[in-house]
Amino acid sequence: MINIRSAPPSATLDTPIDHLGACHRRIEERLQTLERVGPHLLDRTAEALTALQAVFWFFDSSGATHTADEEESFFPRLAANLTPEEQQFLYELEREHAQADAIYDSLKTHVAQLTNPPTPAEVTRYNDLAAELCTLYRKHIKSEDARFPAIAARILTPADLDAISQEMKHRRNL
Ligand SMILES: [Fe+2]
Ligand SMILES: [Fe+2]
């Protein structure tokens, strides 16, 4: 069995629905890093900032691509066959994407403006923004994992899944 935690991001691109779940595990790892870094902004500032740059690089590349996979490849192909309640569910997912993006932008801006070493007030603000992002994104992932694979598997045809797989590879320059 493939160990998703150490598998390269391309490992499940031929099975797009599985790929979404694999991306969620990678996102959860970065959320955990955001939380772990907070206490070290004061005592190991340089190390903490290096860890944050790696997390931001991930969210700006893989994280953004994951959202594009959902919003541009999956959601439009599902729209016509959703129940009204499922339409509301997808609408809610898109709304959460926008909310997460806004919190993420605030977090990134805040980190870019930190003094060196950061003040306790700056660290508190960092911890608040990181907690807000983690809470929202974990809830988002939980609801996607719980419902989205079954909806996608019910509606999408093998041809749809092939096309989605191709689009996902194209997005990653593969
Ligand atoms: Fe999502
Ligand atoms: Fe997702």
PDB file of C-alpha atoms and ligand atoms in Angstrom:
ATOM      1  CA  MET A   1       0.000   0.000   0.000  1.00  0.00           C
ATOM      2  CA  ILE A   2       1.273   3.470  -0.852  1.00  0.00           C
ATOM      3  CA  ASN A   3       2.178   5.522   2.171  1.00  0.00           C
ATOM      4  CA  ILE A   4       0.376   8.748   1.247  1.00  0.00           C
ATOM      5  CA  ARG A   5       2.453  10.794   3.689  1.00  0.00           C
ATOM      6  CA  SER A   6       5.645  10.116   1.808  1.00  0.00           C
ATOM      7  CA  ALA A   7       4.162   9.675  -1.676  1.00  0.00           C
ATOM      8  CA  PRO A   8       4.969  12.361  -4.231  1.00  0.00           C
ATOM      9  CA  PRO A   9       2.053  14.669  -5.113  1.00  0.00           C
ATOM     10  CA  SER A  10       1.751  13.030  -8.544  1.00  0.00           C
ATOM     11  CA  ALA A  11       1.169   9.539  -7.072  1.00  0.00           C
ATOM     12  CA  THR A  12      -2.609   9.578  -7.303  1.00  0.00           C
ATOM     13  CA  LEU A  13      -3.185  11.875 -10.277  1.00  0.00           C
ATOM     14  CA  ASP A  14      -4.617   8.974 -12.296  1.00  0.00           C
ATOM     15  CA  THR A  15      -7.309   8.561  -9.647  1.00  0.00           C
ATOM     16  CA  PRO A  16      -8.487  12.156  -9.171  1.00  0.00           C
ATOM     17  CA  ILE A  17     -10.979  11.550  -6.377  1.00  0.00           C
ATOM     18  CA  ASP A  18      -8.314   9.754  -4.313  1.00  0.00           C
ATOM     19  CA  HIS A  19      -5.914  12.569  -5.107  1.00  0.00           C
ATOM     20  CA  LEU A  20      -8.133  15.084  -3.313  1.00  0.00           C
ATOM     21  CA  GLY A  21      -7.905  13.037  -0.102  1.00  0.00           C
ATOM     22  CA  ALA A  22      -4.120  12.694  -0.468  1.00  0.00           C
ATOM     23  CA  CYS A  23      -3.855  16.488  -0.836  1.00  0.00           C
ATOM     24  CA  HIS A  24      -5.929  16.923   2.303  1.00  0.00           C
ATOM     25  CA  ARG A  25      -3.423  14.879   4.301  1.00  0.00           C
ATOM     26  CA  ARG A  26      -0.577  17.075   3.025  1.00  0.00           C
ATOM     27  CA  ILE A  27      -2.530  20.238   3.865  1.00  0.00           C
ATOM     28  CA  GLU A  28      -3.203  18.926   7.393  1.00  0.00           C
ATOM     29  CA  GLU A  29       0.542  18.426   7.917  1.00  0.00           C
ATOM     30  CA  ARG A  30       1.161  22.091   7.028  1.00  0.00           C
ATOM     31  CA  LEU A  31      -1.644  23.279   9.301  1.00  0.00           C
ATOM     32  CA  GLN A  32       0.015  21.393  12.134  1.00  0.00           C
ATOM     33  CA  THR A  33       3.304  23.160  11.339  1.00  0.00           C
ATOM     34  CA  LEU A  34       1.557  26.556  11.483  1.00  0.00           C
ATOM     35  CA  GLU A  35       0.399  25.734  15.018  1.00  0.00           C
ATOM     36  CA  ARG A  36       3.764  24.337  16.134  1.00  0.00           C
ATOM     37  CA  VAL A  37       5.703  27.365  14.902  1.00  0.00           C
ATOM     38  CA  GLY A  38       3.823  29.916  17.068  1.00  0.00           C
ATOM     39  CA  PRO A  39       5.572  29.195  20.397  1.00  0.00           C
ATOM     40  CA  HIS A  40       8.991  29.368  18.687  1.00  0.00           C
ATOM     41  CA  LEU A  41       8.608  32.760  17.025  1.00  0.00           C
ATOM     42  CA  LEU A  42      10.238  34.301  20.090  1.00  0.00           C
ATOM     43  CA  ASP A  43      12.888  31.747  21.099  1.00  0.00           C
ATOM     44  CA  ARG A  44      13.920  30.349  17.678  1.00  0.00           C
ATOM     45  CA  THR A  45      12.857  33.145  15.344  1.00  0.00           C
ATOM     46  CA  ALA A  46      15.022  32.331  12.320  1.00  0.00           C
ATOM     47  CA  GLU A  47      14.099  28.640  12.380  1.00  0.00           C
ATOM     48  CA  ALA A  48      10.413  29.450  12.830  1.00  0.00           C
ATOM     49  CA  LEU A  49      10.421  31.862   9.889  1.00  0.00           C
ATOM     50  CA  THR A  50      12.170  29.307   7.663  1.00  0.00           C
ATOM     51  CA  ALA A  51       9.503  26.741   8.535  1.00  0.00           C
ATOM     52  CA  LEU A  52       6.783  29.285   7.724  1.00  0.00           C
ATOM     53  CA  GLN A  53       8.299  30.108   4.340  1.00  0.00           C
ATOM     54  CA  ALA A  54       8.156  26.396   3.473  1.00  0.00           C
ATOM     55  CA  VAL A  55       4.501  26.244   4.524  1.00  0.00           C
ATOM     56  CA  PHE A  56       3.664  29.366   2.494  1.00  0.00           C
ATOM     57  CA  TRP A  57       5.453  27.928  -0.531  1.00  0.00           C
ATOM     58  CA  PHE A  58       3.289  24.798  -0.210  1.00  0.00           C
ATOM     59  CA  PHE A  59       0.021  26.723   0.099  1.00  0.00           C
ATOM     60  CA  ASP A  60       0.915  29.067  -2.780  1.00  0.00           C
ATOM     61  CA  SER A  61       1.711  26.119  -5.076  1.00  0.00           C
ATOM     62  CA  SER A  62       0.101  22.787  -4.106  1.00  0.00           C
ATOM     63  CA  GLY A  63      -2.623  24.348  -1.959  1.00  0.00           C
ATOM     64  CA  ALA A  64      -3.729  26.735  -4.697  1.00  0.00           C
ATOM     65  CA  THR A  65      -3.617  23.942  -7.277  1.00  0.00           C
ATOM     66  CA  HIS A  66      -5.769  21.746  -5.061  1.00  0.00           C
ATOM     67  CA  THR A  67      -8.428  24.459  -4.803  1.00  0.00           C
ATOM     68  CA  ALA A  68      -8.284  24.943  -8.590  1.00  0.00           C
ATOM     69  CA  ASP A  69      -8.746  21.165  -9.062  1.00  0.00           C
ATOM     70  CA  GLU A  70     -11.941  21.344  -7.048  1.00  0.00           C
ATOM     71  CA  GLU A  71     -13.346  24.620  -8.362  1.00  0.00           C
ATOM     72  CA  GLU A  72     -12.329  24.327 -12.008  1.00  0.00           C
ATOM     73  CA  SER A  73     -12.265  20.574 -12.722  1.00  0.00           C
ATOM     74  CA  PHE A  74     -14.678  18.922 -10.292  1.00  0.00           C
ATOM     75  CA  PHE A  75     -17.397  21.401  -9.345  1.00  0.00           C
ATOM     76  CA  PRO A  76     -18.425  22.451 -12.880  1.00  0.00           C
ATOM     77  CA  ARG A  77     -18.814  18.809 -13.964  1.00  0.00           C
ATOM     78  CA  LEU A  78     -21.033  18.042 -10.985  1.00  0.00           C
ATOM     79  CA  ALA A  79     -23.248  21.124 -11.051  1.00  0.00           C
ATOM     80  CA  ALA A  80     -25.984  19.864 -13.378  1.00  0.00           C
ATOM     81  CA  ASN A  81     -26.585  16.628 -11.472  1.00  0.00           C
ATOM     82  CA  LEU A  82     -26.597  17.779  -7.883  1.00  0.00           C
ATOM     83  CA  THR A  83     -29.626  17.747  -5.604  1.00  0.00           C
ATOM     84  CA  PRO A  84     -30.546  21.211  -4.259  1.00  0.00           C
ATOM     85  CA  GLU A  85     -29.038  20.214  -0.913  1.00  0.00           C
ATOM     86  CA  GLU A  86     -25.805  19.106  -2.614  1.00  0.00           C
ATOM     87  CA  GLN A  87     -25.732  22.396  -4.551  1.00  0.00           C
ATOM     88  CA  GLN A  88     -25.844  24.174  -1.202  1.00  0.00           C
ATOM     89  CA  PHE A  89     -23.037  21.919   0.060  1.00  0.00           C
ATOM     90  CA  LEU A  90     -20.786  22.829  -2.881  1.00  0.00           C
ATOM     91  CA  TYR A  91     -21.693  26.490  -2.532  1.00  0.00           C
ATOM     92  CA  GLU A  92     -20.611  26.260   1.100  1.00  0.00           C
ATOM     93  CA  LEU A  93     -17.298  24.626   0.098  1.00  0.00           C
ATOM     94  CA  GLU A  94     -16.590  27.480  -2.336  1.00  0.00           C
ATOM     95  CA  ARG A  95     -17.464  30.034   0.325  1.00  0.00           C
ATOM     96  CA  GLU A  96     -15.010  28.331   2.717  1.00  0.00           C
ATOM     97  CA  HIS A  97     -12.294  28.426   0.034  1.00  0.00           C
ATOM     98  CA  ALA A  98     -12.739  32.213  -0.194  1.00  0.00           C
ATOM     99  CA  GLN A  99     -12.738  32.562   3.604  1.00  0.00           C
ATOM    100  CA  ALA A 100      -9.597  30.428   3.955  1.00  0.00           C
ATOM    101  CA  ASP A 101      -7.854  32.471   1.227  1.00  0.00           C
ATOM    102  CA  ALA A 102      -8.654  35.715   3.050  1.00  0.00           C
ATOM    103  CA  ILE A 103      -7.353  34.436   6.417  1.00  0.00           C
ATOM    104  CA  TYR A 104      -4.279  32.965   4.714  1.00  0.00           C
ATOM    105  CA  ASP A 105      -3.515  36.316   3.032  1.00  0.00           C
ATOM    106  CA  SER A 106      -3.782  38.087   6.401  1.00  0.00           C
ATOM    107  CA  LEU A 107      -1.486  35.516   8.005  1.00  0.00           C
ATOM    108  CA  LYS A 108       1.110  35.804   5.259  1.00  0.00           C
ATOM    109  CA  THR A 109       1.027  39.606   5.360  1.00  0.00           C
ATOM    110  CA  HIS A 110       1.357  39.561   9.141  1.00  0.00           C
ATOM    111  CA  VAL A 111       4.391  37.256   8.997  1.00  0.00           C
ATOM    112  CA  ALA A 112       6.021  39.470   6.338  1.00  0.00           C
ATOM    113  CA  GLN A 113       5.614  42.480   8.649  1.00  0.00           C
ATOM    114  CA  LEU A 114       6.923  40.862  11.870  1.00  0.00           C
ATOM    115  CA  THR A 115       9.674  42.733  13.655  1.00  0.00           C
ATOM    116  CA  ASN A 116      12.829  40.785  14.500  1.00  0.00           C
ATOM    117  CA  PRO A 117      12.475  39.466  17.113  1.00  0.00           C
ATOM    118  CA  PRO A 118       8.665  39.646  17.078  1.00  0.00           C
ATOM    119  CA  THR A 119       6.860  41.354  19.940  1.00  0.00           C
ATOM    120  CA  PRO A 120       4.563  39.301  22.194  1.00  0.00           C
ATOM    121  CA  ALA A 121       1.581  41.139  20.648  1.00  0.00           C
ATOM    122  CA  GLU A 122       2.735  40.121  17.159  1.00  0.00           C
ATOM    123  CA  VAL A 123       3.080  36.511  18.293  1.00  0.00           C
ATOM    124  CA  THR A 124      -0.423  36.618  19.760  1.00  0.00           C
ATOM    125  CA  ARG A 125      -1.783  37.950  16.469  1.00  0.00           C
ATOM    126  CA  TYR A 126       0.101  35.198  14.610  1.00  0.00           C
ATOM    127  CA  ASN A 127      -1.354  32.522  16.902  1.00  0.00           C
ATOM    128  CA  ASP A 128      -4.879  33.923  16.471  1.00  0.00           C
ATOM    129  CA  LEU A 129      -4.669  33.953  12.663  1.00  0.00           C
ATOM    130  CA  ALA A 130      -3.056  30.494  12.532  1.00  0.00           C
ATOM    131  CA  ALA A 131      -5.767  29.098  14.836  1.00  0.00           C
ATOM    132  CA  GLU A 132      -8.500  30.691  12.717  1.00  0.00           C
ATOM    133  CA  LEU A 133      -7.077  29.192   9.526  1.00  0.00           C
ATOM    134  CA  CYS A 134      -6.549  25.751  11.100  1.00  0.00           C
ATOM    135  CA  THR A 135     -10.070  25.622  12.526  1.00  0.00           C
ATOM    136  CA  LEU A 136     -11.696  26.631   9.249  1.00  0.00           C
ATOM    137  CA  TYR A 137      -9.565  24.444   7.012  1.00  0.00           C
ATOM    138  CA  ARG A 138      -9.851  21.343   9.208  1.00  0.00           C
ATOM    139  CA  LYS A 139     -13.637  21.712   9.263  1.00  0.00           C
ATOM    140  CA  HIS A 140     -13.584  22.203   5.475  1.00  0.00           C
ATOM    141  CA  ILE A 141     -11.461  19.087   4.900  1.00  0.00           C
ATOM    142  CA  LYS A 142     -13.624  17.062   7.252  1.00  0.00           C
ATOM    143  CA  SER A 143     -16.812  17.912   5.380  1.00  0.00           C
ATOM    144  CA  GLU A 144     -15.176  17.367   1.966  1.00  0.00           C
ATOM    145  CA  ASP A 145     -13.758  13.989   3.025  1.00  0.00           C
ATOM    146  CA  ALA A 146     -17.115  12.960   4.461  1.00  0.00           C
ATOM    147  CA  ARG A 147     -19.292  13.761   1.435  1.00  0.00           C
ATOM    148  CA  PHE A 148     -17.428  14.822  -1.675  1.00  0.00           C
ATOM    149  CA  PRO A 149     -15.951  11.470  -2.838  1.00  0.00           C
ATOM    150  CA  ALA A 150     -19.368   9.792  -2.846  1.00  0.00           C
ATOM    151  CA  ILE A 151     -21.014  12.663  -4.756  1.00  0.00           C
ATOM    152  CA  ALA A 152     -18.210  12.746  -7.319  1.00  0.00           C
ATOM    153  CA  ALA A 153     -18.183   8.959  -7.742  1.00  0.00           C
ATOM    154  CA  ARG A 154     -21.959   8.916  -8.307  1.00  0.00           C
ATOM    155  CA  ILE A 155     -22.031  11.658 -10.944  1.00  0.00           C
ATOM    156  CA  LEU A 156     -18.727  11.573 -12.819  1.00  0.00           C
ATOM    157  CA  THR A 157     -18.286   9.221 -15.766  1.00  0.00           C
ATOM    158  CA  PRO A 158     -14.987   7.472 -16.579  1.00  0.00           C
ATOM    159  CA  ALA A 159     -14.539  10.051 -19.374  1.00  0.00           C
ATOM    160  CA  ASP A 160     -15.054  12.887 -16.871  1.00  0.00           C
ATOM    161  CA  LEU A 161     -12.472  11.359 -14.534  1.00  0.00           C
ATOM    162  CA  ASP A 162      -9.975  10.981 -17.384  1.00  0.00           C
ATOM    163  CA  ALA A 163     -10.487  14.613 -18.380  1.00  0.00           C
ATOM    164  CA  ILE A 164     -10.097  15.754 -14.756  1.00  0.00           C
ATOM    165  CA  SER A 165      -6.933  13.691 -14.407  1.00  0.00           C
ATOM    166  CA  GLN A 166      -5.499  15.336 -17.536  1.00  0.00           C
ATOM    167  CA  GLU A 167      -6.396  18.811 -16.271  1.00  0.00           C
ATOM    168  CA  MET A 168      -4.800  18.089 -12.905  1.00  0.00           C
ATOM    169  CA  LYS A 169      -1.581  16.937 -14.581  1.00  0.00           C
ATOM    170  CA  HIS A 170      -1.615  19.976 -16.847  1.00  0.00           C
ATOM    171  CA  ARG A 171      -1.993  22.258 -13.812  1.00  0.00           C
ATOM    172  CA  ARG A 172       1.165  20.647 -12.393  1.00  0.00           C
ATOM    173  CA  ASN A 173       3.058  20.834 -15.691  1.00  0.00           C
ATOM    174  CA  LEU A 174       3.125  17.024 -15.932  1.00  0.00           C
TER     175      LEU A 174
HETATM  176 FE    FE B   1     -11.957  22.451  -0.815  1.00  0.00          FE
HETATM  177 FE    FE B   2     -10.133  19.938  -0.718  1.00  0.00          FE
END
